[in-house]
Amino acid sequence: MPRVLVIDAHPDDRSLCAALAERYAAGARAGGAEVELLALRDLEVDLNLRRGLHGDQPTEPDLVRARAALVAADHVAVITPVWWGSVPALLKGFLDRALERGWAYRYRDNGMPEGLLAGRSARVVVTTDSPGWWLRGLMGDSAVRQLTRSTLRFCGLRPVRATRIGQVHGSTADQRAAWLDQVEDLGRADTRRTPRRGKLMPPLPAAEPEPVT
């Protein structure tokens, strides 16, 4: 049975993204997967990488659990809106904290990067108020490129497929219902082509002990 991790990256639990994440998870379960739905808004994690890439920062228990879910997953789905041509601060901060250098990726002696989460596939679902010709043509599909190429593939996940949902602004109830059905079908289909596989298993750092007061 494949394991699927669904990441809901919207700050609002009443959002279309939250509903899409639920439906993708439902489709993955119908496809035979063991599913974990991770709503980033519920994590108690400092999303500010306070010392950049060169300093130590306490690892909160929720971050340890999120990394464990990434390690266990055979397939990862990220559901996020596109805001200002990028992703919400909630998702960006989570990626900064979770995908630590030396854990999710490293650099070889020749300077080339190596993804340490290889053996996993991914699906990115973005919602947007922009028309497709604007998002892809004039904006260069910046959020999708950031997630698929600069983040997930960089960390070794392949293949990484992308689905764009929009225009959300001004959409009808029928359009939203169709998008929900579409994403549920994607969850089912992605699961059926995601067998359990041999994958790299990065070590999981322990949570920092609670300070004595």
mmCIF file of C-alpha atoms in Angstrom:
data_model
loop_
_atom_site.group_PDB
_atom_site.id
_atom_site.type_symbol
_atom_site.label_atom_id
_atom_site.label_comp_id
_atom_site.label_asym_id
_atom_site.label_seq_id
_atom_site.Cartn_x
_atom_site.Cartn_y
_atom_site.Cartn_z
ATOM 1 C CA MET A 1 0.000 0.000 0.000
ATOM 2 C CA PRO A 2 1.598 3.321 -1.038
ATOM 3 C CA ARG A 3 1.799 6.151 1.443
ATOM 4 C CA VAL A 4 0.634 9.580 0.329
ATOM 5 C CA LEU A 5 1.312 12.864 2.116
ATOM 6 C CA VAL A 6 -1.059 15.723 1.244
ATOM 7 C CA ILE A 7 0.175 19.181 2.276
ATOM 8 C CA ASP A 8 -2.506 21.864 2.637
ATOM 9 C CA ALA A 9 -0.599 25.146 2.394
ATOM 10 C CA HIS A 10 -3.466 27.619 2.757
ATOM 11 C CA PRO A 11 -3.726 29.656 5.987
ATOM 12 C CA ASP A 12 -7.557 29.457 5.967
ATOM 13 C CA ASP A 13 -9.304 26.162 6.672
ATOM 14 C CA ARG A 14 -12.406 27.463 4.824
ATOM 15 C CA SER A 15 -10.505 27.997 1.574
ATOM 16 C CA LEU A 16 -10.860 26.238 -1.750
ATOM 17 C CA CYS A 17 -7.340 24.863 -1.248
ATOM 18 C CA ALA A 18 -8.376 23.239 2.025
ATOM 19 C CA ALA A 19 -11.339 21.621 0.280
ATOM 20 C CA LEU A 20 -9.125 20.493 -2.609
ATOM 21 C CA ALA A 21 -6.647 18.930 -0.172
ATOM 22 C CA GLU A 22 -9.459 16.986 1.482
ATOM 23 C CA ARG A 23 -10.734 15.741 -1.858
ATOM 24 C CA TYR A 24 -7.261 14.780 -3.117
ATOM 25 C CA ALA A 25 -6.777 12.822 0.103
ATOM 26 C CA ALA A 26 -10.160 11.143 -0.393
ATOM 27 C CA GLY A 27 -9.196 10.152 -3.927
ATOM 28 C CA ALA A 28 -5.855 8.768 -2.758
ATOM 29 C CA ARG A 29 -7.602 6.667 -0.112
ATOM 30 C CA ALA A 30 -10.043 5.393 -2.739
ATOM 31 C CA GLY A 31 -7.027 4.462 -4.846
ATOM 32 C CA GLY A 32 -5.684 2.291 -2.046
ATOM 33 C CA ALA A 33 -3.218 4.606 -0.303
ATOM 34 C CA GLU A 34 -2.465 5.191 3.332
ATOM 35 C CA VAL A 35 -2.911 8.982 3.528
ATOM 36 C CA GLU A 36 -1.710 11.689 5.895
ATOM 37 C CA LEU A 37 -3.161 15.179 5.481
ATOM 38 C CA LEU A 38 -0.821 17.860 6.838
ATOM 39 C CA ALA A 39 -2.380 21.318 7.255
ATOM 40 C CA LEU A 40 0.557 23.693 7.686
ATOM 41 C CA ARG A 41 -1.624 26.265 9.482
ATOM 42 C CA ASP A 42 -1.943 23.834 12.404
ATOM 43 C CA LEU A 43 1.791 23.416 13.000
ATOM 44 C CA GLU A 44 3.468 25.085 15.951
ATOM 45 C CA VAL A 45 6.703 25.858 14.120
ATOM 46 C CA ASP A 46 8.744 29.056 13.820
ATOM 47 C CA LEU A 47 8.652 29.600 10.055
ATOM 48 C CA ASN A 48 11.458 32.167 10.128
ATOM 49 C CA LEU A 49 14.876 30.709 9.295
ATOM 50 C CA ARG A 50 16.466 33.008 11.810
ATOM 51 C CA ARG A 51 20.132 32.240 11.220
ATOM 52 C CA GLY A 52 19.932 31.447 7.544
ATOM 53 C CA LEU A 53 21.577 28.261 6.310
ATOM 54 C CA HIS A 54 24.576 28.491 8.605
ATOM 55 C CA GLY A 55 23.137 28.436 12.106
ATOM 56 C CA ASP A 56 21.405 25.992 14.385
ATOM 57 C CA GLN A 57 17.760 26.505 15.230
ATOM 58 C CA PRO A 58 15.652 24.503 17.687
ATOM 59 C CA THR A 59 13.661 21.760 15.953
ATOM 60 C CA GLU A 60 10.078 21.803 17.177
ATOM 61 C CA PRO A 61 8.161 18.509 17.665
ATOM 62 C CA ASP A 62 5.695 19.414 14.893
ATOM 63 C CA LEU A 63 8.595 19.909 12.480
ATOM 64 C CA VAL A 64 10.029 16.513 13.423
ATOM 65 C CA ARG A 65 6.645 14.932 12.755
ATOM 66 C CA ALA A 66 6.326 16.720 9.409
ATOM 67 C CA ARG A 67 9.755 15.470 8.340
ATOM 68 C CA ALA A 68 8.831 11.958 9.427
ATOM 69 C CA ALA A 69 5.751 12.175 7.195
ATOM 70 C CA LEU A 70 7.944 13.249 4.272
ATOM 71 C CA VAL A 71 10.311 10.348 4.897
ATOM 72 C CA ALA A 72 7.470 7.840 5.078
ATOM 73 C CA ALA A 73 5.703 9.085 1.933
ATOM 74 C CA ASP A 74 5.956 7.480 -1.477
ATOM 75 C CA HIS A 75 4.072 10.391 -3.024
ATOM 76 C CA VAL A 76 3.680 14.010 -1.893
ATOM 77 C CA ALA A 77 0.905 16.378 -2.985
ATOM 78 C CA VAL A 78 1.188 20.119 -2.295
ATOM 79 C CA ILE A 79 -2.017 22.172 -2.533
ATOM 80 C CA THR A 80 -1.400 25.929 -2.508
ATOM 81 C CA PRO A 81 -2.710 29.227 -3.832
ATOM 82 C CA VAL A 82 -0.596 31.498 -6.017
ATOM 83 C CA TRP A 83 -0.145 34.876 -4.330
ATOM 84 C CA TRP A 84 1.929 37.628 -5.948
ATOM 85 C CA GLY A 85 3.410 35.131 -8.387
ATOM 86 C CA SER A 86 4.665 32.934 -5.556
ATOM 87 C CA VAL A 87 3.378 30.831 -2.659
ATOM 88 C CA PRO A 88 2.055 31.991 0.735
ATOM 89 C CA ALA A 89 4.564 32.812 3.460
ATOM 90 C CA LEU A 90 3.186 29.810 5.358
ATOM 91 C CA LEU A 91 4.415 27.379 2.705
ATOM 92 C CA LYS A 92 7.677 29.179 1.997
ATOM 93 C CA GLY A 93 8.550 29.223 5.696
ATOM 94 C CA PHE A 94 7.712 25.544 6.067
ATOM 95 C CA LEU A 95 9.939 24.631 3.125
ATOM 96 C CA ASP A 96 12.768 26.754 4.535
ATOM 97 C CA ARG A 97 12.568 24.966 7.877
ATOM 98 C CA ALA A 98 11.723 21.429 6.771
ATOM 99 C CA LEU A 99 14.003 20.949 3.754
ATOM 100 C CA GLU A 100 17.233 21.503 5.599
ATOM 101 C CA ARG A 101 20.556 21.323 3.796
ATOM 102 C CA GLY A 102 22.232 18.032 4.646
ATOM 103 C CA TRP A 103 18.833 16.412 5.179
ATOM 104 C CA ALA A 104 16.735 17.065 2.051
ATOM 105 C CA TYR A 105 19.701 17.849 -0.200
ATOM 106 C CA ARG A 106 23.458 18.217 -0.125
ATOM 107 C CA TYR A 107 26.287 19.338 -2.370
ATOM 108 C CA ARG A 108 28.801 16.833 -3.715
ATOM 109 C CA ASP A 109 32.533 17.515 -3.710
ATOM 110 C CA ASN A 110 32.243 18.770 -7.303
ATOM 111 C CA GLY A 111 29.692 21.385 -6.226
ATOM 112 C CA MET A 112 26.709 19.685 -7.866
ATOM 113 C CA PRO A 113 23.550 19.287 -5.755
ATOM 114 C CA GLU A 114 22.149 15.893 -4.816
ATOM 115 C CA GLY A 115 18.526 15.434 -3.745
ATOM 116 C CA LEU A 116 18.194 13.229 -0.680
ATOM 117 C CA LEU A 117 14.431 12.613 -0.989
ATOM 118 C CA ALA A 118 14.756 10.534 -4.145
ATOM 119 C CA GLY A 119 12.347 7.666 -4.735
ATOM 120 C CA ARG A 120 9.241 9.788 -4.171
ATOM 121 C CA SER A 121 6.890 11.340 -6.709
ATOM 122 C CA ALA A 122 4.897 14.549 -6.284
ATOM 123 C CA ARG A 123 1.879 16.487 -7.456
ATOM 124 C CA VAL A 124 1.586 20.277 -7.168
ATOM 125 C CA VAL A 125 -1.915 21.769 -7.333
ATOM 126 C CA VAL A 126 -2.113 25.567 -7.458
ATOM 127 C CA THR A 127 -5.162 27.780 -7.397
ATOM 128 C CA THR A 128 -5.013 31.138 -9.128
ATOM 129 C CA ASP A 129 -7.144 34.162 -9.897
ATOM 130 C CA SER A 130 -5.107 34.807 -13.070
ATOM 131 C CA PRO A 131 -6.112 33.429 -16.464
ATOM 132 C CA GLY A 132 -3.895 30.692 -17.849
ATOM 133 C CA TRP A 133 -2.409 32.861 -20.586
ATOM 134 C CA TRP A 134 -1.321 35.397 -17.962
ATOM 135 C CA LEU A 135 0.017 32.837 -15.497
ATOM 136 C CA ARG A 136 2.056 30.880 -18.032
ATOM 137 C CA GLY A 137 2.805 33.468 -20.693
ATOM 138 C CA LEU A 138 3.445 36.774 -18.943
ATOM 139 C CA MET A 139 4.304 35.534 -15.438
ATOM 140 C CA GLY A 140 6.366 32.529 -16.524
ATOM 141 C CA ASP A 141 4.428 30.152 -14.259
ATOM 142 C CA SER A 142 6.667 31.334 -11.437
ATOM 143 C CA ALA A 143 5.029 29.590 -8.470
ATOM 144 C CA VAL A 144 4.758 26.260 -10.275
ATOM 145 C CA ARG A 145 8.372 26.479 -11.444
ATOM 146 C CA GLN A 146 9.516 27.339 -7.939
ATOM 147 C CA LEU A 147 7.805 24.324 -6.411
ATOM 148 C CA THR A 148 8.379 21.738 -9.135
ATOM 149 C CA ARG A 149 11.908 22.560 -10.279
ATOM 150 C CA SER A 150 13.624 24.646 -7.624
ATOM 151 C CA THR A 151 12.254 22.755 -4.621
ATOM 152 C CA LEU A 152 10.808 19.270 -5.119
ATOM 153 C CA ARG A 153 12.957 18.094 -8.026
ATOM 154 C CA PHE A 154 15.979 19.765 -6.443
ATOM 155 C CA CYS A 155 15.398 17.556 -3.397
ATOM 156 C CA GLY A 156 15.169 14.444 -5.598
ATOM 157 C CA LEU A 157 11.418 13.909 -6.050
ATOM 158 C CA ARG A 158 10.459 12.663 -9.544
ATOM 159 C CA PRO A 159 8.263 12.862 -11.438
ATOM 160 C CA VAL A 160 6.665 16.089 -10.245
ATOM 161 C CA ARG A 161 3.383 16.837 -12.002
ATOM 162 C CA ALA A 162 1.484 20.126 -11.831
ATOM 163 C CA THR A 163 -2.190 21.037 -12.040
ATOM 164 C CA ARG A 164 -3.503 24.600 -12.235
ATOM 165 C CA ILE A 165 -6.982 25.468 -10.946
ATOM 166 C CA GLY A 166 -8.515 28.769 -12.017
ATOM 167 C CA GLN A 167 -9.680 31.376 -12.474
ATOM 168 C CA VAL A 168 -10.973 31.132 -8.909
ATOM 169 C CA HIS A 169 -12.103 34.761 -8.614
ATOM 170 C CA GLY A 170 -15.610 34.976 -9.965
ATOM 171 C CA SER A 171 -15.981 31.208 -10.313
ATOM 172 C CA THR A 172 -19.385 29.579 -9.932
ATOM 173 C CA ALA A 173 -20.442 26.847 -7.550
ATOM 174 C CA ASP A 174 -20.575 24.436 -10.502
ATOM 175 C CA GLN A 175 -16.994 25.287 -11.486
ATOM 176 C CA ARG A 176 -15.776 24.724 -7.947
ATOM 177 C CA ALA A 177 -17.595 21.406 -7.755
ATOM 178 C CA ALA A 178 -15.946 20.347 -11.017
ATOM 179 C CA TRP A 179 -12.508 21.299 -9.698
ATOM 180 C CA LEU A 180 -13.099 19.291 -6.533
ATOM 181 C CA ASP A 181 -14.105 16.252 -8.613
ATOM 182 C CA GLN A 182 -11.051 16.752 -10.854
ATOM 183 C CA VAL A 183 -8.640 16.819 -7.915
ATOM 184 C CA GLU A 184 -10.233 13.773 -6.289
ATOM 185 C CA ASP A 185 -9.722 11.908 -9.575
ATOM 186 C CA LEU A 186 -6.080 13.057 -9.584
ATOM 187 C CA GLY A 187 -5.561 11.698 -6.075
ATOM 188 C CA ARG A 188 -6.931 8.328 -7.140
ATOM 189 C CA ALA A 189 -4.921 8.215 -10.376
ATOM 190 C CA ASP A 190 -1.663 9.360 -8.753
ATOM 191 C CA THR A 191 -1.992 6.672 -6.103
ATOM 192 C CA ARG A 192 -2.541 3.909 -8.617
ATOM 193 C CA ARG A 193 0.692 4.753 -10.399
ATOM 194 C CA THR A 194 2.665 5.144 -7.157
ATOM 195 C CA PRO A 195 3.785 1.713 -5.978
ATOM 196 C CA ARG A 196 5.738 1.229 -2.802
ATOM 197 C CA ARG A 197 9.327 1.643 -3.846
ATOM 198 C CA GLY A 198 12.854 1.729 -2.576
ATOM 199 C CA LYS A 199 13.592 5.276 -1.511
ATOM 200 C CA LEU A 200 16.260 7.179 0.305
ATOM 201 C CA MET A 201 15.537 7.605 3.999
ATOM 202 C CA PRO A 202 17.152 10.730 5.442
ATOM 203 C CA PRO A 203 17.836 10.562 9.174
ATOM 204 C CA LEU A 204 15.302 12.321 11.368
ATOM 205 C CA PRO A 205 16.700 14.806 13.899
ATOM 206 C CA ALA A 206 15.203 14.596 17.347
ATOM 207 C CA ALA A 207 13.112 17.421 18.695
ATOM 208 C CA GLU A 208 14.898 19.878 20.911
ATOM 209 C CA PRO A 209 14.179 19.303 24.601
ATOM 210 C CA GLU A 210 11.812 21.736 26.257
ATOM 211 C CA PRO A 211 13.676 24.431 28.208
ATOM 212 C CA VAL A 212 13.689 24.072 31.973
ATOM 213 C CA THR A 213 11.818 26.942 33.643
#
